[in-house]
Short mmCIF file of C-alpha atoms in Angstrom, two decimals:
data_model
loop_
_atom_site.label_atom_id
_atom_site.label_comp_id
_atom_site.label_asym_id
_atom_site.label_seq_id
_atom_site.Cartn_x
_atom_site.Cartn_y
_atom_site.Cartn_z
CA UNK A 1 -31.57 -19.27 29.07
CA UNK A 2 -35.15 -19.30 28.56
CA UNK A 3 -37.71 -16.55 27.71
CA UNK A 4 -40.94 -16.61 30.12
CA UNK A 5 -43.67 -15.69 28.73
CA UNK A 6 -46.82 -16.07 31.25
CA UNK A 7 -50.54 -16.27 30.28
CA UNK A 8 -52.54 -15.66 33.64
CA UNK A 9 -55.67 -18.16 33.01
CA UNK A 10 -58.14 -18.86 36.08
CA UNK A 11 -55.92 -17.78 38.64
CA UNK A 12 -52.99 -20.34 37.04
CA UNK A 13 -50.06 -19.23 35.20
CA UNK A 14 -48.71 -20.98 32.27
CA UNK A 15 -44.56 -20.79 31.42
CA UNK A 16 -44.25 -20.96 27.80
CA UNK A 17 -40.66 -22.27 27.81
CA UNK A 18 -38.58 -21.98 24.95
CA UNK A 19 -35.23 -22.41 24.41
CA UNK A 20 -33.71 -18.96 22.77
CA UNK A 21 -30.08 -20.30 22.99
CA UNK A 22 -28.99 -23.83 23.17
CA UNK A 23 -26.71 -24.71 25.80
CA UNK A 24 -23.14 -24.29 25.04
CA UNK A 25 -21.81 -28.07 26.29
CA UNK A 26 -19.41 -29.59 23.97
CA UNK A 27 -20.70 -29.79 20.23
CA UNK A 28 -22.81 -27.06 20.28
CA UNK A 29 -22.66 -24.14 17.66
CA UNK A 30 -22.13 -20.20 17.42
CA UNK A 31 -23.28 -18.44 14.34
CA UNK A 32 -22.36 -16.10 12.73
CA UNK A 33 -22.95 -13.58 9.51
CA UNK A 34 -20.42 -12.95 6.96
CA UNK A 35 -20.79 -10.12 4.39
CA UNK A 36 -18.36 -9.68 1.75
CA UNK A 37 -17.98 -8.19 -2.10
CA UNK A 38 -17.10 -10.23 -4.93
CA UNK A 39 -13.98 -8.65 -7.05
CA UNK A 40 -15.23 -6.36 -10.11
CA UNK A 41 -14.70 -7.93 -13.23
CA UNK A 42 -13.51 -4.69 -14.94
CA UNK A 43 -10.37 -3.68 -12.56
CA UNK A 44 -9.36 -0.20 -13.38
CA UNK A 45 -5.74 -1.07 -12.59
CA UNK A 46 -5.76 -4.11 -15.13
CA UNK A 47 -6.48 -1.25 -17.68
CA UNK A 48 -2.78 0.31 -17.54
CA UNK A 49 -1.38 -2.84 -18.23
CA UNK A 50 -2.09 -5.17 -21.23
CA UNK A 51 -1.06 -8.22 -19.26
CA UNK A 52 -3.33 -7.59 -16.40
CA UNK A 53 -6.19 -6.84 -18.61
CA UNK A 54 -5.58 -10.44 -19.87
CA UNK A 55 -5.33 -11.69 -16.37
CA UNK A 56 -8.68 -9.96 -15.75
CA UNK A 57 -10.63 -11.41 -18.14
CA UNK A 58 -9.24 -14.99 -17.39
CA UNK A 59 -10.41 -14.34 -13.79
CA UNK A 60 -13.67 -13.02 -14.91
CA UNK A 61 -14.54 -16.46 -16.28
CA UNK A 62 -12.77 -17.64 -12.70
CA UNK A 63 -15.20 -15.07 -10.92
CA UNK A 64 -18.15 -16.26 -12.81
CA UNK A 65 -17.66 -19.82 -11.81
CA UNK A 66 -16.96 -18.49 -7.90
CA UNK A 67 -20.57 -16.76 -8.47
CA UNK A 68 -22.47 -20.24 -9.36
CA UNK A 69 -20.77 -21.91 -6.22
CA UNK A 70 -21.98 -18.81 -3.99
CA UNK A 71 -18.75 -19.21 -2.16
CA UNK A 72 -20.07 -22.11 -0.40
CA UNK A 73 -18.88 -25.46 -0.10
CA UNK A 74 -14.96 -25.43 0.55
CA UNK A 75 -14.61 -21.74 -0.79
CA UNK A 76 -13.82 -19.94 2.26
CA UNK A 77 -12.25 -21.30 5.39
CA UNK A 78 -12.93 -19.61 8.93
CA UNK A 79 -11.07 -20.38 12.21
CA UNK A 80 -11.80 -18.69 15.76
CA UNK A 81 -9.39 -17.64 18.01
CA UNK A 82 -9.55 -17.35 21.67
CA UNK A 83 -8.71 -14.06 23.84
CA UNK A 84 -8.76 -15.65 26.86
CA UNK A 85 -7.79 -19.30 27.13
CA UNK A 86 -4.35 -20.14 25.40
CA UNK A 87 -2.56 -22.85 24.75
CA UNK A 88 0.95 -24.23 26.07
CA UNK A 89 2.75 -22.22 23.90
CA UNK A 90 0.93 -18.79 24.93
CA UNK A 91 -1.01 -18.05 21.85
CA UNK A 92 -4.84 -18.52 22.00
CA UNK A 93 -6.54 -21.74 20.84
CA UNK A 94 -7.45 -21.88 17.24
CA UNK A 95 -11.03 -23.17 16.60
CA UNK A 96 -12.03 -25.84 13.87
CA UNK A 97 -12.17 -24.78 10.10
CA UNK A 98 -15.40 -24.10 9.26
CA UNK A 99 -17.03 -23.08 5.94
CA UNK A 100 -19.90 -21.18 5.03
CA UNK A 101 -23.32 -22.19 4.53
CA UNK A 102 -26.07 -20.19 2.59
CA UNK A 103 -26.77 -17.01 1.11
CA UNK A 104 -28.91 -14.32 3.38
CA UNK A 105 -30.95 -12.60 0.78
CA UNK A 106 -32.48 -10.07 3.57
CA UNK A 107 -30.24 -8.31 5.55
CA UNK A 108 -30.93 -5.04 5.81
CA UNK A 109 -27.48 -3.55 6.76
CA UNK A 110 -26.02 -4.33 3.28
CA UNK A 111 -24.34 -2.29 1.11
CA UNK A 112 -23.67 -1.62 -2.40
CA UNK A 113 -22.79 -4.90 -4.32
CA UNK A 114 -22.14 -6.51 -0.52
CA UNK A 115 -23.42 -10.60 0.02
CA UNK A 116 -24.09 -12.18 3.31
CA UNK A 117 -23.56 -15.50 4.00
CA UNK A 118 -24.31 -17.64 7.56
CA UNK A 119 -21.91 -19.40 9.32
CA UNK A 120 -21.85 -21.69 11.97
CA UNK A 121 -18.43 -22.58 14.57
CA UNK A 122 -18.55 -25.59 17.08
CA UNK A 123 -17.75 -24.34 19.93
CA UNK A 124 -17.51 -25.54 23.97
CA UNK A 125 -17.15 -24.09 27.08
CA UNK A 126 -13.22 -24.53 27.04
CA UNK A 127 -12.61 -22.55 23.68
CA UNK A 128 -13.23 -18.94 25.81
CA UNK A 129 -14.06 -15.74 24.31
CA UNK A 130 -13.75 -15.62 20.32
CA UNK A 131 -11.09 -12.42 19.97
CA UNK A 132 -9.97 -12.74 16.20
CA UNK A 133 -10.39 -14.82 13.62
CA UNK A 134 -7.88 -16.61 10.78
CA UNK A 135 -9.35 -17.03 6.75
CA UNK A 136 -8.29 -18.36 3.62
CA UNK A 137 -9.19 -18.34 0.78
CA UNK A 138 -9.27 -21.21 -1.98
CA UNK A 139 -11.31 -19.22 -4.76
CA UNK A 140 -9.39 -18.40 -7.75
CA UNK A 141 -10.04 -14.53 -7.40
CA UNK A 142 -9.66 -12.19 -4.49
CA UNK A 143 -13.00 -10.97 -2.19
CA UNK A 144 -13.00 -8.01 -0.15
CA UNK A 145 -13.98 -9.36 3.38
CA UNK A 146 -16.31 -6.44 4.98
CA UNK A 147 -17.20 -8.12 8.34
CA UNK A 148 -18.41 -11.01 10.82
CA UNK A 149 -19.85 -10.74 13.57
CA UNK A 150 -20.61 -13.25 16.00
CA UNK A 151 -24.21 -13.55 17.84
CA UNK A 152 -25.55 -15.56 21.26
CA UNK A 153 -21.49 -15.52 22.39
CA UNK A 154 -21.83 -16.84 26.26
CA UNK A 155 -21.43 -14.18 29.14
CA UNK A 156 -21.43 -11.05 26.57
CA UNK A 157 -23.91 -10.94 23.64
CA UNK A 158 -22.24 -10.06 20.37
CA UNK A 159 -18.62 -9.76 18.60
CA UNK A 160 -18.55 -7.49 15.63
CA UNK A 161 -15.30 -7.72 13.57
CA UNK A 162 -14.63 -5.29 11.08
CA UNK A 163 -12.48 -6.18 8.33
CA UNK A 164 -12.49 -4.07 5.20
CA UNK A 165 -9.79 -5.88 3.21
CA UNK A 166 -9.00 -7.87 0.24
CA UNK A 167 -8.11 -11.53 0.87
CA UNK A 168 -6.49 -13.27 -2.01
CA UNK A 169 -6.23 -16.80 -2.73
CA UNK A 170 -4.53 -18.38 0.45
CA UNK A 171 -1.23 -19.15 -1.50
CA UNK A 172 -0.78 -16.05 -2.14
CA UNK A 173 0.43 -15.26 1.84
CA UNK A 174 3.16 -16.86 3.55
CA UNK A 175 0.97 -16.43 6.79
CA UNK A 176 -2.98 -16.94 7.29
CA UNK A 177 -5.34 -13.50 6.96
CA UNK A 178 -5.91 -12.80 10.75
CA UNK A 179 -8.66 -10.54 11.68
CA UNK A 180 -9.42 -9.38 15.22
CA UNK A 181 -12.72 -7.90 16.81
CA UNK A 182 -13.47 -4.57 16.98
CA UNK A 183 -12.14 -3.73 20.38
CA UNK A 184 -9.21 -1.35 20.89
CA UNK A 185 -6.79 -2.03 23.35
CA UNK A 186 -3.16 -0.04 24.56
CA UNK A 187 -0.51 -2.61 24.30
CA UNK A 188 -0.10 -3.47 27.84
CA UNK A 189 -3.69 -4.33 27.67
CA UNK A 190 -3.95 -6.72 24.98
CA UNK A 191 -5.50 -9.71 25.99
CA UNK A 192 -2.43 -12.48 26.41
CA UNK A 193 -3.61 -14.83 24.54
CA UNK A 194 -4.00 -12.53 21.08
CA UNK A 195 -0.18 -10.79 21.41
CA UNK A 196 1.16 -13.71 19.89
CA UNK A 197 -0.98 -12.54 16.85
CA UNK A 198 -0.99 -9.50 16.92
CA UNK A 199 2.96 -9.30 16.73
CA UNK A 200 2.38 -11.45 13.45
CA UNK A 201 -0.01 -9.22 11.83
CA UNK A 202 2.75 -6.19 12.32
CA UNK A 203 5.08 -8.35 11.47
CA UNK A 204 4.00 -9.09 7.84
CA UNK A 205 3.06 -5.20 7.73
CA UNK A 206 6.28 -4.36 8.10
CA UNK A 207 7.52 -6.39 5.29
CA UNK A 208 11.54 -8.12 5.56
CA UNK A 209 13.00 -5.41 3.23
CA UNK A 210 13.75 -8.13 0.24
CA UNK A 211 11.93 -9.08 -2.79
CA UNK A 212 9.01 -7.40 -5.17
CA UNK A 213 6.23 -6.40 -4.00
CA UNK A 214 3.09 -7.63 -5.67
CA UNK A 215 -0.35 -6.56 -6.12
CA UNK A 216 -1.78 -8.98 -3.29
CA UNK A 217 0.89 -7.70 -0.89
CA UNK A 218 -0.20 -5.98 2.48
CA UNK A 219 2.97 -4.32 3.25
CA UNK A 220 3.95 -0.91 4.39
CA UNK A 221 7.94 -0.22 4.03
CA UNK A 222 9.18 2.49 2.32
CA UNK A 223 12.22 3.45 0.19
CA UNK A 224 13.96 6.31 -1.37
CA UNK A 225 12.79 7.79 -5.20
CA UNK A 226 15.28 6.38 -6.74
CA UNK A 227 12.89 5.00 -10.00
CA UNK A 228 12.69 9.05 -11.32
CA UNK A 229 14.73 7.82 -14.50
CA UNK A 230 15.71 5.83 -16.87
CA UNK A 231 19.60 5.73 -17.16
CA UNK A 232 19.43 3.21 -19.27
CA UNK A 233 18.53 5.13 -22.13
CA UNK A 234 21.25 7.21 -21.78
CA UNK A 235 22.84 10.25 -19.32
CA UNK A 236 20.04 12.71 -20.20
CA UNK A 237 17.10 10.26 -18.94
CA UNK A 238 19.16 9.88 -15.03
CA UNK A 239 17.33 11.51 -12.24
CA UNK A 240 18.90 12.40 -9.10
CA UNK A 241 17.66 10.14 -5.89
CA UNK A 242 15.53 11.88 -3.89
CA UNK A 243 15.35 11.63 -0.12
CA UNK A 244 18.59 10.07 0.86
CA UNK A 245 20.71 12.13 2.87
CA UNK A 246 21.04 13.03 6.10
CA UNK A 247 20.11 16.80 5.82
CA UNK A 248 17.05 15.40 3.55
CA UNK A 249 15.89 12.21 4.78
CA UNK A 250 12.62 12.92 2.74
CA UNK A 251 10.77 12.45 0.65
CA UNK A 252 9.45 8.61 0.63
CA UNK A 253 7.41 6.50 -1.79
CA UNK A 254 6.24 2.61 -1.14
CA UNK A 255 9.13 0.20 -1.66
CA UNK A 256 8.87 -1.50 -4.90
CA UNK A 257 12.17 -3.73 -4.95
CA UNK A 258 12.10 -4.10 -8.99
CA UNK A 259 15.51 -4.44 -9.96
CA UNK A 260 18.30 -2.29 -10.73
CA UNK A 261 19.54 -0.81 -13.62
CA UNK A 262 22.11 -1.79 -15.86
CA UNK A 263 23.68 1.49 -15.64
CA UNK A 264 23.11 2.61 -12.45
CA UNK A 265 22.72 0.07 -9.57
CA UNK A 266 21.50 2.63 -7.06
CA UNK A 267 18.40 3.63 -9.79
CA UNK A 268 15.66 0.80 -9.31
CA UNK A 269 14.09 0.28 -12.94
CA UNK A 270 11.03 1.52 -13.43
CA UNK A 271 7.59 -0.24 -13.90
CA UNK A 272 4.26 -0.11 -15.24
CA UNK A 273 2.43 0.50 -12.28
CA UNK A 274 2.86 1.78 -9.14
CA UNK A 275 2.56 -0.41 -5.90
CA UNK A 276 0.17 0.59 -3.38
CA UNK A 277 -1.48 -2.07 -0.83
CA UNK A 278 -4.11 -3.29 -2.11
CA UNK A 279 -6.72 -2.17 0.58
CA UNK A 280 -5.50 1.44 0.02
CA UNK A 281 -6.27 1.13 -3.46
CA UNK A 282 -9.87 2.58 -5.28
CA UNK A 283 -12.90 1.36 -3.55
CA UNK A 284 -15.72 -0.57 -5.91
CA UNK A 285 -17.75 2.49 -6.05
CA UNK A 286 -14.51 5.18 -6.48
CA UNK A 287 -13.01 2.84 -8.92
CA UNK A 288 -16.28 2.80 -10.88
CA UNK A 289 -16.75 6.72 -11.09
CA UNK A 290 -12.48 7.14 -12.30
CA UNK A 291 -13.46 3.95 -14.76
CA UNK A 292 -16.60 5.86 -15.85
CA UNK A 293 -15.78 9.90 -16.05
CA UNK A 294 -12.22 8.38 -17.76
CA UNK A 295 -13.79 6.63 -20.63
CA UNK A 296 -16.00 9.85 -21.01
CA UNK A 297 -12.97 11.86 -21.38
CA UNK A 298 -11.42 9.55 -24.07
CA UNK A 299 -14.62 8.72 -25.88
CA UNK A 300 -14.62 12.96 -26.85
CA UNK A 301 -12.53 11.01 -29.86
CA UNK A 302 -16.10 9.66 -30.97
CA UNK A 303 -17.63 12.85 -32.01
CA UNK A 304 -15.60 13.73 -35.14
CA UNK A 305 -17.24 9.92 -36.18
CA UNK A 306 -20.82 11.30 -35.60
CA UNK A 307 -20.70 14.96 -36.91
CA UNK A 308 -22.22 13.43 -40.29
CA UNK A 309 -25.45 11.95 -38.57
CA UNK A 310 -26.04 15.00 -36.35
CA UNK A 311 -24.87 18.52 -36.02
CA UNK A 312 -22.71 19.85 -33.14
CA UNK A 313 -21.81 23.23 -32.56
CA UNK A 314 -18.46 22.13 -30.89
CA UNK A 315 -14.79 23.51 -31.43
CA UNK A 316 -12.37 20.12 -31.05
CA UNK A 317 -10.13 21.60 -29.07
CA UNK A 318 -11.28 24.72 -27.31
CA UNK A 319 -14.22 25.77 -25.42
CA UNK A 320 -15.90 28.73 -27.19
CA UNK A 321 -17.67 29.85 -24.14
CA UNK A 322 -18.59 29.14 -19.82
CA UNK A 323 -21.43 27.63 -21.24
CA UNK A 324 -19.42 25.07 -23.11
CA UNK A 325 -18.31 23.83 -19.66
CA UNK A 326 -20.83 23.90 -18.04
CA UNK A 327 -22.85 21.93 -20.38
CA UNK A 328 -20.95 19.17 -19.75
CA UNK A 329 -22.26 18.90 -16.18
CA UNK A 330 -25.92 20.30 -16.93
CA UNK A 331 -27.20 18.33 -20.22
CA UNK A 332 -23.96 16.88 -22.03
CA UNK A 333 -24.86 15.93 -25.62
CA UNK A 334 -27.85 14.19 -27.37
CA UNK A 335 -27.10 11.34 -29.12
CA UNK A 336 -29.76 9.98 -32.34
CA UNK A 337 -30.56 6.54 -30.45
CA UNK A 338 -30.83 4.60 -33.81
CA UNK A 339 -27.08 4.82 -34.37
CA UNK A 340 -25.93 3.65 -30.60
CA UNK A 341 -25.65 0.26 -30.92
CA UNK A 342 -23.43 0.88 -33.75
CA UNK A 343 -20.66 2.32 -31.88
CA UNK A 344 -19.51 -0.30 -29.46
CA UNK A 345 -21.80 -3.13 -28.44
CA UNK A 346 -19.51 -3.59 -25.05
CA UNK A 347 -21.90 -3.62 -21.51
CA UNK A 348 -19.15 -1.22 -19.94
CA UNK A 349 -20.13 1.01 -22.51
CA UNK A 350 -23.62 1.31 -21.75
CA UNK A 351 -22.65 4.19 -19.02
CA UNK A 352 -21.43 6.70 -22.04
CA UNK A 353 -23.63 5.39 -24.99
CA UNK A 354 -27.04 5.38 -22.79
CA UNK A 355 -29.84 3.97 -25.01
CA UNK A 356 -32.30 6.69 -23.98
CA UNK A 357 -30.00 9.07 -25.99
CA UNK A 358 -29.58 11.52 -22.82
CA UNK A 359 -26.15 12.79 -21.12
CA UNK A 360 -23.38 11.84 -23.41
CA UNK A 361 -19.99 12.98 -22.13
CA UNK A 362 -22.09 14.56 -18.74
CA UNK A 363 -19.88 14.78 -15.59
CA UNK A 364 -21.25 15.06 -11.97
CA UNK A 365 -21.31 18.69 -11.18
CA UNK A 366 -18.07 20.05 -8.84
CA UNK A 367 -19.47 20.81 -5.51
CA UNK A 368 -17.74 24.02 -5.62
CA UNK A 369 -20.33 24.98 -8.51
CA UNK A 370 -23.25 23.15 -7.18
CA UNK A 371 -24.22 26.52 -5.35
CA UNK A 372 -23.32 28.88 -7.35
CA UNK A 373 -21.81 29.22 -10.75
CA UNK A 374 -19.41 31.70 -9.91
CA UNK A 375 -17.98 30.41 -6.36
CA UNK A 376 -15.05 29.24 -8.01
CA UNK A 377 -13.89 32.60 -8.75
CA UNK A 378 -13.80 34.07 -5.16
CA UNK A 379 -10.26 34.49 -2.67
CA UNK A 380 -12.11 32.23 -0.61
CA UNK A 381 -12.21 29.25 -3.16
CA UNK A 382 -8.72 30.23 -4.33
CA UNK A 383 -7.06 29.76 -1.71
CA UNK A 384 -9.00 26.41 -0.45
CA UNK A 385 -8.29 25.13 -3.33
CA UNK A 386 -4.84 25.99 -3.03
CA UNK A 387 -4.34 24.24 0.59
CA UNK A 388 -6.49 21.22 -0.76
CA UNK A 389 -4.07 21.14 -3.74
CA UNK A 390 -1.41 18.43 -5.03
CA UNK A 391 1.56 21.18 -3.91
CA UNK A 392 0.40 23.46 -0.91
CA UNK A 393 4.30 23.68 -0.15
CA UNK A 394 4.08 26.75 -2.15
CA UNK A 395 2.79 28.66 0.86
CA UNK A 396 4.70 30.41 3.16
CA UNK A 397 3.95 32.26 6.33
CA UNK A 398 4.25 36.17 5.19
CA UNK A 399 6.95 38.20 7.54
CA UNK A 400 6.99 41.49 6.01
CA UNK A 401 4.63 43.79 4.20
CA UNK A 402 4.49 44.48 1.88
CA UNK A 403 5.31 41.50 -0.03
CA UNK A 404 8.52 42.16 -2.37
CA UNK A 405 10.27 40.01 -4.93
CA UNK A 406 13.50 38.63 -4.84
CA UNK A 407 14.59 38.78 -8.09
CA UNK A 408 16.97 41.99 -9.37
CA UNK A 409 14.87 45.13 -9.49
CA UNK A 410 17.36 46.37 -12.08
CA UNK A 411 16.74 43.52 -14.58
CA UNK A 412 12.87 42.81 -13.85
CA UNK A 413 11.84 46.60 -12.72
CA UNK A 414 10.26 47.01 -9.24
CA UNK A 415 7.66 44.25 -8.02
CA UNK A 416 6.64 45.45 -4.50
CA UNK A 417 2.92 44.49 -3.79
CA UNK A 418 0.64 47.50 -3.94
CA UNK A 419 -1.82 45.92 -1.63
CA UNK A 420 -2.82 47.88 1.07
CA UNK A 421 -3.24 47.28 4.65
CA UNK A 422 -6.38 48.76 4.52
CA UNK A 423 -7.49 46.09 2.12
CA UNK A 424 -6.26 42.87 4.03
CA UNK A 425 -7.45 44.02 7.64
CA UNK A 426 -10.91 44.14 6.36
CA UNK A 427 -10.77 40.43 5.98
CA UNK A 428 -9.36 39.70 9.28
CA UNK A 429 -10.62 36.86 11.79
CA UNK A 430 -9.28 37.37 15.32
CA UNK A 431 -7.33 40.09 14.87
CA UNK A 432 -7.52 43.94 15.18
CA UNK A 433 -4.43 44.96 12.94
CA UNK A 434 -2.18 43.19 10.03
CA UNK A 435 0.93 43.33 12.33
CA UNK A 436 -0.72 41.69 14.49
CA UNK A 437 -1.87 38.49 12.36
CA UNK A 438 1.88 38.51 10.86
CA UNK A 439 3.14 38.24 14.40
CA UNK A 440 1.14 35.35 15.36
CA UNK A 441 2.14 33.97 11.49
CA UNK A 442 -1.95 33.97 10.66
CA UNK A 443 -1.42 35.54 7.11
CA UNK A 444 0.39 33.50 4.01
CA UNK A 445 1.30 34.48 0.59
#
């Protein structure tokens, strides 16, 4: 194609042609833009376990040596797929590896601690329509992979895949990372050429049932809790197993497949950590916050060290007052800046200890307080926080008013609820009576 861009000159018209695309005959190119995030040094998971907080550092020094290279050279390996012209077999044709080539320093669209790098494919007329892509990685730590997209793609414009995962070092995966583009199709509608992949990607998501899982697996199968105790340690540390029978099928937790115990075979031993897929884990910027506000929370051990250079008006281990609370989201407390660098020289520090003396042990403020001091104390807030809560199961739909206890009225004296109706219909959405709202089950105790 060529843009035309006339300049009317003495009744003549000059064309000023110039090629915006070349023309896609065999050995041509598409390009493309990869962004990605590096892995953070400081893991928050390597901190619960002494081992992987050895690992981490090793792979620091690993990371810091990935950072000089810029992922370029033979870092990261790329392969197109086609969604329309397949091979023999069925499955679509699989591109030539190619490799990234420079950093793009001015991209607009990036995000926190994100990188961009270009990319070019070859490419001819016989490849088809790019639908997914394979990548490995030869690095010795793990990226997150946010997206590629595709521009100047023949007979549509541009293919936008987005990714969002962690890809590991390629032998960590018995099959190649496959990524497809950001189309969504019903099955019957998947182009024929990408089933064959797409069946592999649920595949390994699904997981055989055998072996340990590990923290660069991507798979989603499930098992009873059956890990609660510790038999081993004797008849008072076993747990029941949770979730097994027929009448109670549930609940589940994320198959583990550590071993059995000695004592029990049907109790799986118990680990340090607790698998969850890696691209469910904490976000960069989640992670951060939890790594942050934690070491805040432990560092309260620091003040009995610094009573003797300044004076705090602080009981250990009470809160004399609302203000006491809510100092720690409003000003937190003043440091003397001259002993600082005394306490812990460490950069990840540098958060808690801030050289400017200012918001020691300060949290961000709850939302819930943000507008007003007292919001947490309403019915309103009570009872969002109790449906937002780790058990909401303690709800139940109310069937008779008013509410009575169960237990024996002889032994624990009469516990009927003296709320009124009066009281509750006031607060009523929707309805024009109490029966009514307990008939439609609109009212829970």
């Amino acid at each position: 194609t060529f843009s035309q861009a006339s300049i009317h000159f003495n009744n003549c018209v000059l064309l000023d042609q110039k090629p915006k695309m070349s023309f896609l005959f065999g050995g041509d190119k598409i390009k493309g833009t990869l962004v990605l995030m590096q892995k953070n040094v400081l893991d928050i998971n390597s901190l619960t376990d002494p081992a992987k907080l050895i690992d981490g550092a090793l792979d620091g020094f690993g990371s810091i040596l990935d950072t000089l290279t810029s992922f370029l050279g033979a870092s990261v390996c790329l392969q197109l797929i086609s969604s329309t012209k397949p091979l023999l077999s069925g499955e679509g044709k699989v591109g030539k590896e190619a490799y990234l080539k420079e950093a793009i320093n001015n991209l607009p669209t990036l995000g926190d601690k994100q990188t961009a790098f270009s990319i070019e494919f070859e490419y001819d007329s016989n490849f088809g329509i790019p639908g997914a892509f394979k990548t490995k990685n030869y690095m010795s730590t793990e990226f997150f992979l946010v997206s590629l997209t595709l521009d100047d793609i023949p007979n549509l414009g541009t293919i936008h895949f987005v990714c969002n995962s962690w890809v590991y070092n390629a032998k960590k995966y018995q099959t190649d990372r496959i990524f497809f583009a950001n189309n969504t199709f019903v099955t019957s509608e998947t182009p024929s050429p990408l089933v064959y992949y797409r069946q592999l990607e649920l595949k390994t998501l699904r997981g055989n049932g055998t072996g340990e899982r590990q923290e660069w697996d991507r798979i989603y199968d499930y098992d009873v809790y059956n890990d609660l105790g510790e038999p081993d340690k004797g008849q008072s540390y076993a747990r029941p197993i949770l979730g097994r029978s027929s009448d109670h099928p549930y609940p589940r937790r994320g198959r583990t497949g550590r071993k059995p115990t000695a004592t029990d075979p049907n109790s799986e031993s118990r680990g340090n950590s607790v698998y969850i897929p890696r691209d469910e884990a904490f976000g960069h910027l989640k992670s951060s916050d939890f790594l942050v506000y934690g070491l805040k929370s432990v560092s309260q051990d620091v003040i009995p060290l610094l009573q003797s250079a300044f004076d705090i008006n602080f009981t250990p281990t009470e809160f004399d007052s609302f203000d006491d609370v809510f100092d720690l989201y409003e000003g937190g407390i003043k440091l003397p800046t001259d002993i600082i660098s005394q306490i812990s020289p460490l950069p990840v520090l540098s958060e808690i200890f801030r050289t400017d003396g200012e918001q020691f042990l300060k949290f961000p403020t709850p939302k819930v307080i943000q507008v007003s001091k007292s919001a947490w104390m309403t019915d309103e807030e009570f009872g969002r926080e109790i449906v937002a809560g780790v058990n909401p199961g303690l709800i139940r739909a109310l069937q008779d008013f008013p509410p009575k206890s169960k237990l024996d009225s002889a032994i624990y004296g009469d516990h009927t609820s003296t709320i009124t109706k009066e009281q509750i219909e006031l607060n009523l959405e929707g309805f024009s009576t109490l029966d009514e709202a307990i008939q439609n089950k609109k009212l829970f105790l």
